[in-house]
CSV table of C-alpha atoms in Angstrom, one decimal:
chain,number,residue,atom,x,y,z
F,1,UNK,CA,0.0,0.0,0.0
F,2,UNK,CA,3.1,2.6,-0.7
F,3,UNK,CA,0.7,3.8,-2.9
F,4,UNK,CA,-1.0,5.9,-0.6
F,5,UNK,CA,1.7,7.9,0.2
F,6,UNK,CA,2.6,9.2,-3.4
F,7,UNK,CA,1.7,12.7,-4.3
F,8,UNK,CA,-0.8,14.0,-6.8
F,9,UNK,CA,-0.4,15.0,-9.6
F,10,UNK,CA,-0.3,19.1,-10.3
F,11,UNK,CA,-1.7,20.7,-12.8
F,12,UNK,CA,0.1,22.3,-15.2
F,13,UNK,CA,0.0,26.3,-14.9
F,14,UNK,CA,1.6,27.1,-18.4
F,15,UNK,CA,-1.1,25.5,-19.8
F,16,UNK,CA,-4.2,26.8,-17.6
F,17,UNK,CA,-2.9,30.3,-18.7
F,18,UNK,CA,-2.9,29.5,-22.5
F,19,UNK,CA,-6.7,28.4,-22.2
F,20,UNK,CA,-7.2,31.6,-20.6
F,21,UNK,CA,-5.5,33.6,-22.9
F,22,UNK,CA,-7.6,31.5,-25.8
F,23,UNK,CA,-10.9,32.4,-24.1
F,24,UNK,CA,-10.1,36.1,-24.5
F,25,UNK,CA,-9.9,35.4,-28.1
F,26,UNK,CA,-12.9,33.5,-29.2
F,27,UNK,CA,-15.7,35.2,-31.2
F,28,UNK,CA,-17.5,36.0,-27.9
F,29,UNK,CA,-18.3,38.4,-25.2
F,30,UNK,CA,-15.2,37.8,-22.1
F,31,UNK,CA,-17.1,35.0,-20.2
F,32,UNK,CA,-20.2,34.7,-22.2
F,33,UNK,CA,-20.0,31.6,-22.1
F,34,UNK,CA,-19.8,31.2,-17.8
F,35,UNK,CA,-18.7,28.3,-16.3
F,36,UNK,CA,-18.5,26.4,-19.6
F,37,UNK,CA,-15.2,28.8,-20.2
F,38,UNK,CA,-13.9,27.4,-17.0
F,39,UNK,CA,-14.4,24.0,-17.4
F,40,UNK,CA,-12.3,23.9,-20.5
F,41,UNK,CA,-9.5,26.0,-18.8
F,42,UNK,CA,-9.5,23.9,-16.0
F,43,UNK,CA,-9.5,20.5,-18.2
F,44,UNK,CA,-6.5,22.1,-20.1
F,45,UNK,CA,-4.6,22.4,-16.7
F,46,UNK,CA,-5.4,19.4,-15.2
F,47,UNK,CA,-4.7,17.4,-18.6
F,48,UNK,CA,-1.5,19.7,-19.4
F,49,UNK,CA,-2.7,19.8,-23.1
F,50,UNK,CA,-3.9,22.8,-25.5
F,51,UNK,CA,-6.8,21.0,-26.5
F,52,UNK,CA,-8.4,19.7,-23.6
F,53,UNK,CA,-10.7,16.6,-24.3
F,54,UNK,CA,-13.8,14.5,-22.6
F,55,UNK,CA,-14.0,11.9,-25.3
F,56,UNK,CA,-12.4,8.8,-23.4
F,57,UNK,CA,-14.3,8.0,-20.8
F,58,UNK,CA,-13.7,5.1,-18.0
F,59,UNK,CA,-16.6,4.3,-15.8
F,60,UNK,CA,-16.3,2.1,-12.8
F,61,UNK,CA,-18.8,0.7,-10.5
F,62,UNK,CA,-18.0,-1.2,-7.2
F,63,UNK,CA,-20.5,-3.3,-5.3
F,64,UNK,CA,-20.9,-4.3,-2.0
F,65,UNK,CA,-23.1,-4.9,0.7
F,66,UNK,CA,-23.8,-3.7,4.2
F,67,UNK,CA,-24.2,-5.3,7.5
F,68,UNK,CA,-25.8,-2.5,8.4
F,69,UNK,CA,-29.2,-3.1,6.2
F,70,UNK,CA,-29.9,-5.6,9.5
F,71,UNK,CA,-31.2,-2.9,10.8
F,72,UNK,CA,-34.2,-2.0,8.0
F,73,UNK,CA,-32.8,1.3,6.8
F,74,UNK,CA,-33.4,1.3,3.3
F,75,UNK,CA,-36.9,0.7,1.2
F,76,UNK,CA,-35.4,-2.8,-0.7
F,77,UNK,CA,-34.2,-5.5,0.6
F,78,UNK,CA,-30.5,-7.0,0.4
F,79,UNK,CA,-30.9,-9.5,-2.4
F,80,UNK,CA,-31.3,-5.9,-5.0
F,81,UNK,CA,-27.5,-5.4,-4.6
F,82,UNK,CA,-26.8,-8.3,-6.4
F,83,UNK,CA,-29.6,-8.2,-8.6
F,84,UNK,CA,-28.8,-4.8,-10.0
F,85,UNK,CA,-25.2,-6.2,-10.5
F,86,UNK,CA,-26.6,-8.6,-13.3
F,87,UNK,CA,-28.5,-5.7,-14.5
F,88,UNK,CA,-25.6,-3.8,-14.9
F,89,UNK,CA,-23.7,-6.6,-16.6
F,90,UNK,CA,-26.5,-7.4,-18.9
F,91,UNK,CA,-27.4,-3.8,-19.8
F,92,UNK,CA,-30.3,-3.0,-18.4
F,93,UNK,CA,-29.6,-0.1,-15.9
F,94,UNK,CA,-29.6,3.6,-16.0
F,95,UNK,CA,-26.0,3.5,-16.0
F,96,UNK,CA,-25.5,0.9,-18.8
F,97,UNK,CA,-27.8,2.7,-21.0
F,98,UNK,CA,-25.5,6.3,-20.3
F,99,UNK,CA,-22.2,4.2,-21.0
F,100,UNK,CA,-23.4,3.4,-24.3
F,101,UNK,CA,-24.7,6.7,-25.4
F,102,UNK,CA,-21.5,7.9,-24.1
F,103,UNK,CA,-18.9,5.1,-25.8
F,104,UNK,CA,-17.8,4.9,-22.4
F,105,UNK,CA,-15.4,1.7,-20.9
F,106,UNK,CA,-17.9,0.5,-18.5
F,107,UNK,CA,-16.6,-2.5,-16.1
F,108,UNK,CA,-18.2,-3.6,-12.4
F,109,UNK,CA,-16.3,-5.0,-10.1
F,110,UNK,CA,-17.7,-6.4,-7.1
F,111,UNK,CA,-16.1,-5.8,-4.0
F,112,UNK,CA,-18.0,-7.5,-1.6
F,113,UNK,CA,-21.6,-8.5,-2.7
F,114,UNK,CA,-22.9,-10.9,-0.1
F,115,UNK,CA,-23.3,-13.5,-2.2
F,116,UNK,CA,-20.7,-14.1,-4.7
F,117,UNK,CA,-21.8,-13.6,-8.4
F,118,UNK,CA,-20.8,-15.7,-11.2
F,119,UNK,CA,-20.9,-13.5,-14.7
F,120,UNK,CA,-18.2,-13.6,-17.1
F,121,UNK,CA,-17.9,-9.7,-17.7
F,122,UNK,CA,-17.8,-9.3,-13.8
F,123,UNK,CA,-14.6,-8.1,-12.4
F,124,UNK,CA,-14.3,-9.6,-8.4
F,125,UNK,CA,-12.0,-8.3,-6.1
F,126,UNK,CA,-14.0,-9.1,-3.0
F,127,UNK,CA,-12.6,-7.6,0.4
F,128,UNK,CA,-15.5,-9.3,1.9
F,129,UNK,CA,-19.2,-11.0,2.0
F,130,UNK,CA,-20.6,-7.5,2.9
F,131,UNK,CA,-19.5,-5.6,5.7
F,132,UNK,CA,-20.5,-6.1,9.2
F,133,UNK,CA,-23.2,-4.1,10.7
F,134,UNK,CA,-22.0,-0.9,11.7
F,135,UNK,CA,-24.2,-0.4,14.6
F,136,UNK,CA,-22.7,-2.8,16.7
F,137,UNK,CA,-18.7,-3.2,15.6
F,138,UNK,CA,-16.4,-2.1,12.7
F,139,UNK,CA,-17.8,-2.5,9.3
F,140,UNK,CA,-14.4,-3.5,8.5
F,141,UNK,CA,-11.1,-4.8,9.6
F,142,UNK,CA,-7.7,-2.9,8.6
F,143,UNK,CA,-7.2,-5.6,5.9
F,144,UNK,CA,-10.4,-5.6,4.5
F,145,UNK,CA,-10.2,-2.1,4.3
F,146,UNK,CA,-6.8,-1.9,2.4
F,147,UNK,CA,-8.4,-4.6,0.0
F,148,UNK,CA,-11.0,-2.4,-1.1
F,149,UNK,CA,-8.6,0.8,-1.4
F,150,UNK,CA,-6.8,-1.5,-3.6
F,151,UNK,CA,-9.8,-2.6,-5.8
F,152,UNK,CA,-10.0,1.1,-6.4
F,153,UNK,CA,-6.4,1.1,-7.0
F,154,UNK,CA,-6.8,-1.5,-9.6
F,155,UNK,CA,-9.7,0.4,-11.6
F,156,UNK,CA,-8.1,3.8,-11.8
F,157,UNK,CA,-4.4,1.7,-13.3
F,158,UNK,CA,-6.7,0.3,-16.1
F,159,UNK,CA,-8.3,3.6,-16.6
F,160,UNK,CA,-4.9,5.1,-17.1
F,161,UNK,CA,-3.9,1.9,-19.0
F,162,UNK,CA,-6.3,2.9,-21.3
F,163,UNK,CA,-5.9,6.7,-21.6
F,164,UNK,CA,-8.8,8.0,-19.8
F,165,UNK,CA,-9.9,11.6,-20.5
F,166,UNK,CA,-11.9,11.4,-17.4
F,167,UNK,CA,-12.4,8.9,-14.5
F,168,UNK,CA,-16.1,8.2,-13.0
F,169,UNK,CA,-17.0,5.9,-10.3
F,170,UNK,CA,-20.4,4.5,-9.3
F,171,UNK,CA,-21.5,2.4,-6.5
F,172,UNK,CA,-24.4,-0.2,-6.0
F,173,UNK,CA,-24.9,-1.3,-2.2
F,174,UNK,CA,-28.1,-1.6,-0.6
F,175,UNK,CA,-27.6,0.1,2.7
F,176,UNK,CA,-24.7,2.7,1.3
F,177,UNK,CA,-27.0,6.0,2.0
F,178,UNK,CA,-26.6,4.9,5.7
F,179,UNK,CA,-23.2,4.7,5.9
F,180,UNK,CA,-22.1,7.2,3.2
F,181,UNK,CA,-24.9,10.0,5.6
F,182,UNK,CA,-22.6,8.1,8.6
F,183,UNK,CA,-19.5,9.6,7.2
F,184,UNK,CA,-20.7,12.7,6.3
F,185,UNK,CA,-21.7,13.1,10.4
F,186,UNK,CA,-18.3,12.2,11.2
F,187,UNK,CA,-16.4,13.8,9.4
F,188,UNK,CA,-18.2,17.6,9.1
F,189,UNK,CA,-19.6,17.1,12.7
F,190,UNK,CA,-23.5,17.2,11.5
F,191,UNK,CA,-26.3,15.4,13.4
F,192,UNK,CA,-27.8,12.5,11.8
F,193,UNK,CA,-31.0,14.4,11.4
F,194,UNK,CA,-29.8,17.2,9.3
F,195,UNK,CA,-28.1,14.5,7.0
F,196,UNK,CA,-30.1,12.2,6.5
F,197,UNK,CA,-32.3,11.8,3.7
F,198,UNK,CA,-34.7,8.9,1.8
F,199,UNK,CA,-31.9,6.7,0.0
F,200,UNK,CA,-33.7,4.3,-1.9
F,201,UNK,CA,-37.5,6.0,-1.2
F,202,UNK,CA,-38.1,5.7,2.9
F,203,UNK,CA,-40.9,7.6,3.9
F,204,UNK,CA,-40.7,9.8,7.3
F,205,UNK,CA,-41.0,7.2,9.9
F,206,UNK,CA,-38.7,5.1,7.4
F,207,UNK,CA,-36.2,8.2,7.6
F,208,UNK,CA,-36.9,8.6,11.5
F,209,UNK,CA,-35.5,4.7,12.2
F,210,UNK,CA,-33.0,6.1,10.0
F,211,UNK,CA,-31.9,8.8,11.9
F,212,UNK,CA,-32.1,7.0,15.1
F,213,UNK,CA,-29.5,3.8,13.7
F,214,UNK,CA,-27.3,6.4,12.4
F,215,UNK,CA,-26.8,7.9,15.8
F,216,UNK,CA,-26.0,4.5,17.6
F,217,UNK,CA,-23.7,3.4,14.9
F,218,UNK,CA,-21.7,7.0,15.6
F,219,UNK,CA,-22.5,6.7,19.4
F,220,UNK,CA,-20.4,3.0,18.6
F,221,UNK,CA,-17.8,4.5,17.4
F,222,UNK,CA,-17.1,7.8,18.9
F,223,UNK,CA,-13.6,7.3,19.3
F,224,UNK,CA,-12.4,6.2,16.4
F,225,UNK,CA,-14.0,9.2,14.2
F,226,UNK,CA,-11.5,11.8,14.5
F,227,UNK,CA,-9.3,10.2,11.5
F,228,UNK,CA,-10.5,10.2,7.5
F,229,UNK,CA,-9.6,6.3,7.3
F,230,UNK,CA,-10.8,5.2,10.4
F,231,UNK,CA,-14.0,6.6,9.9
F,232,UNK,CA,-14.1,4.8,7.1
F,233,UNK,CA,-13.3,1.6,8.1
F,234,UNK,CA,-15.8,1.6,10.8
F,235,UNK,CA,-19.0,3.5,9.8
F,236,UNK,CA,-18.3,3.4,5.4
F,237,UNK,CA,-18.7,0.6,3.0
F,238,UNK,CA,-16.3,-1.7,0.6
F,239,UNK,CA,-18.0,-0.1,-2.0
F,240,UNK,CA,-16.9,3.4,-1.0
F,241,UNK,CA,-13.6,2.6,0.0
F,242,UNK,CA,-12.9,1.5,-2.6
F,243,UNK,CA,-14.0,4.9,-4.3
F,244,UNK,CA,-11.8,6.2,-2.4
F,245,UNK,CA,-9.3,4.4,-3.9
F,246,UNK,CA,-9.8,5.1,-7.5
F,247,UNK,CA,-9.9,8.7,-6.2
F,248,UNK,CA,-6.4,8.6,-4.6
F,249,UNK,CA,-4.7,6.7,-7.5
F,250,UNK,CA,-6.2,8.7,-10.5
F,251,UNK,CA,-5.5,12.2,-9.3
F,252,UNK,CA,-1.6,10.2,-8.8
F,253,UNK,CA,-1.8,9.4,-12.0
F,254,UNK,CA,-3.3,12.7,-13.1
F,255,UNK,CA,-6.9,11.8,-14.7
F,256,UNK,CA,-9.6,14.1,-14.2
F,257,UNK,CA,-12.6,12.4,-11.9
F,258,UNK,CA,-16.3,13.5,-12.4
F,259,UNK,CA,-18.2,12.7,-8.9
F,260,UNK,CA,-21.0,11.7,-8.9
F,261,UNK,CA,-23.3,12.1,-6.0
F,262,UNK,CA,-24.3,11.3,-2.0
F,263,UNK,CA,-22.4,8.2,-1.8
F,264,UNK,CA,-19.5,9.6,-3.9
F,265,UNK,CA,-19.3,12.3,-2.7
F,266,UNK,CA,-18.7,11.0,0.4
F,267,UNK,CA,-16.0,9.0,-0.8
F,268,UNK,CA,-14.6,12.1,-2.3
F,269,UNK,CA,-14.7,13.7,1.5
F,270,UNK,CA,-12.6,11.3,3.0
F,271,UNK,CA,-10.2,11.6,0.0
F,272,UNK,CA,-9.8,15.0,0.3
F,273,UNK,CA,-9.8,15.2,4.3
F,274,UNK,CA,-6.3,12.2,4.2
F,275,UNK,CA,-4.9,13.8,0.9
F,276,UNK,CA,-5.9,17.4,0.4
F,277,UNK,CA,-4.6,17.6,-3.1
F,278,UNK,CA,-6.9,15.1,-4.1
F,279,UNK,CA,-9.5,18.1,-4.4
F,280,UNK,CA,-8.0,20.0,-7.8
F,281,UNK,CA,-8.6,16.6,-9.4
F,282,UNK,CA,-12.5,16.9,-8.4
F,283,UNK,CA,-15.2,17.6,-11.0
F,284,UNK,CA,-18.7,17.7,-9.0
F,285,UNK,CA,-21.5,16.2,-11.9
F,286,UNK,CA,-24.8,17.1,-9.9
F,287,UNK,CA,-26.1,18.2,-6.4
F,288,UNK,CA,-28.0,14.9,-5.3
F,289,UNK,CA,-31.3,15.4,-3.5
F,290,UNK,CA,-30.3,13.7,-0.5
F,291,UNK,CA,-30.1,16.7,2.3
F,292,UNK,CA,-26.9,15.8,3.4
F,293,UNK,CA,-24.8,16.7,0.1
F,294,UNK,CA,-24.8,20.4,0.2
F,295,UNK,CA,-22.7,20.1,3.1
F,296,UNK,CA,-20.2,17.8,2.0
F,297,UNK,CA,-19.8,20.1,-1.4
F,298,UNK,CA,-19.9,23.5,0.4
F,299,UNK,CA,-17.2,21.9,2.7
F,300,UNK,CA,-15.1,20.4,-0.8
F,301,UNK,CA,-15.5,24.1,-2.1
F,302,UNK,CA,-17.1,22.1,-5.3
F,303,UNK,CA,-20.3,23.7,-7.4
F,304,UNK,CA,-22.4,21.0,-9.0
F,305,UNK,CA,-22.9,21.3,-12.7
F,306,UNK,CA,-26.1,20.0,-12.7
F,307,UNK,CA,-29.3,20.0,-10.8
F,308,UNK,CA,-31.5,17.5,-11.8
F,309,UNK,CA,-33.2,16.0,-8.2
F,310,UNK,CA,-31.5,13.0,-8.6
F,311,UNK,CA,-30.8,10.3,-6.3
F,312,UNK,CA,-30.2,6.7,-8.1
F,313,UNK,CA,-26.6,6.2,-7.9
F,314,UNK,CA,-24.6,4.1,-9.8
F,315,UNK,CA,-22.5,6.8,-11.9
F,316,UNK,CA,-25.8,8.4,-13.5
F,317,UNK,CA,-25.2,11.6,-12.7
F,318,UNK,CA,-21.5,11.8,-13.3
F,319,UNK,CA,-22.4,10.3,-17.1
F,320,UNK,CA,-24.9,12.8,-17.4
F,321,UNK,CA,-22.7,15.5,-16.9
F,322,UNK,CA,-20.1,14.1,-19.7
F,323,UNK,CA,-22.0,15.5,-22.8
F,324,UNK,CA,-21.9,18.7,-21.2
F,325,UNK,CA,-18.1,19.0,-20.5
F,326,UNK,CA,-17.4,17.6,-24.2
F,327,UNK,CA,-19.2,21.1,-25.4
F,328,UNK,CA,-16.9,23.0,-23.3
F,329,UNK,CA,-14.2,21.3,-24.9
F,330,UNK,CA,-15.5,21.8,-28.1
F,331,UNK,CA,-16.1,25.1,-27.9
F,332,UNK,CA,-12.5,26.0,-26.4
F,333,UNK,CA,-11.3,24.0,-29.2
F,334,UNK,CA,-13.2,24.7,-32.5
F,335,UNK,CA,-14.6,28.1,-32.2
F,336,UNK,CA,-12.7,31.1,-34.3
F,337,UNK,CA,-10.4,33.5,-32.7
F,338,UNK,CA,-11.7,37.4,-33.8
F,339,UNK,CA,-8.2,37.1,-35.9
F,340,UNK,CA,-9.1,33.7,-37.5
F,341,UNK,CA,-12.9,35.0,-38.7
F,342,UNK,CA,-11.8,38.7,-39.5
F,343,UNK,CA,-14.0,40.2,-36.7
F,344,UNK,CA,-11.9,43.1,-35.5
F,345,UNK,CA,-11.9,46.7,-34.6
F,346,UNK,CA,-14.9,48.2,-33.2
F,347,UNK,CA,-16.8,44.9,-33.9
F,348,UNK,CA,-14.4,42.9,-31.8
F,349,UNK,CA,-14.6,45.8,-29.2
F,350,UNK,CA,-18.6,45.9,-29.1
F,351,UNK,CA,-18.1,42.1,-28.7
C-alpha cells in the first residue's frame, strides 16, 4: 500500500494560462459563455494539453453490501444489490444505457456482494461477503479495508492503462446511504438528522428509524471518528472505499474524476480530508437530492454542474454530466479567434 503515500499529480500552470489567454480570443463576449469557459480552462490544466478533451471516458462501479441493512434502513431488501449487479452486466440499468450513449469503458467489479456472483464480464475483487453491521462493531477490519482501497487502486491503473480523459465511479450497495450519511456526520460534525435523507425511497417514519440507527452506529464509534480512514473503516462501505481508492490513484496518476453524487461524494470527502490535493482533481456532476450533500460540497468548495433532483446512484449523474463537458471542450477548441474570422476593430470591441 506505498501507494498511498505518493503525491498527486499538479496541474500544469503554463497550460491553464494559455486556455485563458484563448478564451479572450474566441468570437464571444469575455465570459459569455460562464462556467462552460472554466471547465475547458481547468480541463487544459489538469490534462496539461492545449486541446483539452472529454472523449475517453472510463466508468467504474463497485458493489458491495452492508451489514448495516440488519437494521431495516433502506426501502429494498439485500438480495437488490446483487440483482442490479446482473442488470448492470446485462445492460439493463440507467448506467449501462449512459455508458453506451456515451462510448464509455464501462466495467463492475464487485467488492464484496454478499453472495458471490458468477458472470463472465464481472470483475471480483471481493474484500469481503458485505461488511458487518455498523451499529454494533467495525464495518471492516484494517485488511479488508486496504483490499477495497486496492480494488480502487486497480480500476483507476486500467483507466490510465487505457488513456482515460476522465475517470467516474459508481456504486451499487443496498444500505450505502446509511453509511455514506454516517460519514458525512463524522467527518463535518453534522447530526444525523440534518443529513439524513430517503436513500432508496423511505418515507418519514422510514427516515426517523434512519436517523435514530445512524446515531447508535456513531455513538459505537465515537472514538475512532477523528481520522478520515478510520471513519471509514468503521462506519463506510467496501463499495466506498474503494472509491476512495480510484480517487487517490487517479488524481496520482493525473486523470480528471467526475463525482458523482451522496455516496460519492462521500468518498470524495474522506479523499480530500487524508490527501488534500486530491481536491483539484474533483469535477462535481450534480447536487443529489439527499439533504446531506450540500454540506459535504460547500465543505469540498465544489459547485455541481447539474441540478436535476437525482438520487439513483450508480454513476448516472457523473455520465450525465459528460456531454456537457465535451461542449466546453468543443467550444475552447473549435470556435474562431476574432483574428481567424476577420472580426476586429470596433466589432471585436462591441463584442
Amino acid at each position: 500500500m506505498d501507494w498511498l503515500n505518493e503525491p498527486c499529480a499538479s496541474a500544469t500552470e503554463h497550460y491553464r494560462e494559455f486556455a485563458l489567454q484563448r478564451q479572450q480570443q474566441l468570437t464571444k463576449p469575455s465570459g459569455a459563455l460562464g462556467r462552460l469557459e472554466t471547465l475547458a480552462v481547468t480541463l487544459a490544466a489538469l490534462q496539461g494539453r492545449e486541446d483539452p478533451r472529454a472523449d475517453r471516458v472510463h466508468i467504474s462501479i463497485f458493489a458491495a453490501d452492508h451489514g448495516v441493512a440488519e437494521e431495516g434502513v433502506s426501502a429494498f431488501p439485500q438480495a437488490v444489490t446483487g440483482q442490479m449487479v446482473h442488470n448492470f452486466l446485462n445492460g439493463g440499468a440507467a448506467i449501462s444505457v449512459l455508458a453506451r450513449e456515451l462510448g464509455a469503458t464501462l466495467e463492475i467489479i464487485d467488492v464484496g456482494v454478499k453472495d458471490p456472483l458468477n458472470h463472465a464480464g464481472l470483475i471480483s475483487q471481493r474484500a469481503g461477503a458485505g461488511t458487518a453491521n455498523s451499529a454494533q462493531a467495525p464495518a471492516m477490519t484494517h485488511s479488508q479495508l486496504n483490499l477495497a482501497l486496492q480494488a480502487g487502486y486497480a480500476a483507476a491503473e486500467r483507466a490510465y492503462a487505457n488513456k482515460a480523459h476522465l475517470f467516474i465511479g459508481g456504486e451499487m450497495g443496498i444500505g450505502n446511504t446509511t453509511a455514506a450519511t454516517a460519514l458525512y456526520c463524522a467527518l463535518l460534525d453534522v447530526a444525523p438528522s440534518v443529513a439524513t435523507g430517503a436513500g432508496t425511497g423511505l418515507d418519514a417514519a422510514g427516515i426517523a428509524h434512519k436517523v435514530n440507527v445512524i446515531q447508535r452506529i456513531l455513538d459505537v464509534h465515537r472514538h475512532h471518528l477523528n481520522a478520515p480512514l478510520e471513519a471509514l473503516r468503521c462506519v463506510g462501505g467496501f463499495e466506498i472505499a474503494a472509491l476512495v481508492g480510484a480517487y487517490w490513484r487517479a488524481a496520482q496518476r493525473g486523470i480528471p474524476i467526475v463525482v458523482d453524487g451522496f455516496i460519492s461524494t462521500a468518498a470524495a470527502l474522506v479523499a480530500v480530508q487524508q490527501q488534500p490535493n486530491v481536491r483539484q482533481w474533483l469535477l462535481l456532476s450534480h447536487a443529489s437530492a439527499e439533504p446531506g450533500h450540500v454540506l459535504a460540497t460547500d465543505f469540498l468548495g465544489l459547485q455541481p454542474l447539474l441540478d436535476l433532483q437525482m438520487r439513483l446512484g450508480e454513476g448516472s449523474g457523473a455520465a450525465l454530466a459528460v456531454p456537457l463537458l465535451r461542449m466546453a471542450c468543443a467550444l475552447h477548441n473549435r470556435m474562431a479567434t476574432f483574428a481567424e474570422a476577420a472580426v476586429a476593430g470596433e466589432a471585436a470591441a462591441r463584442l
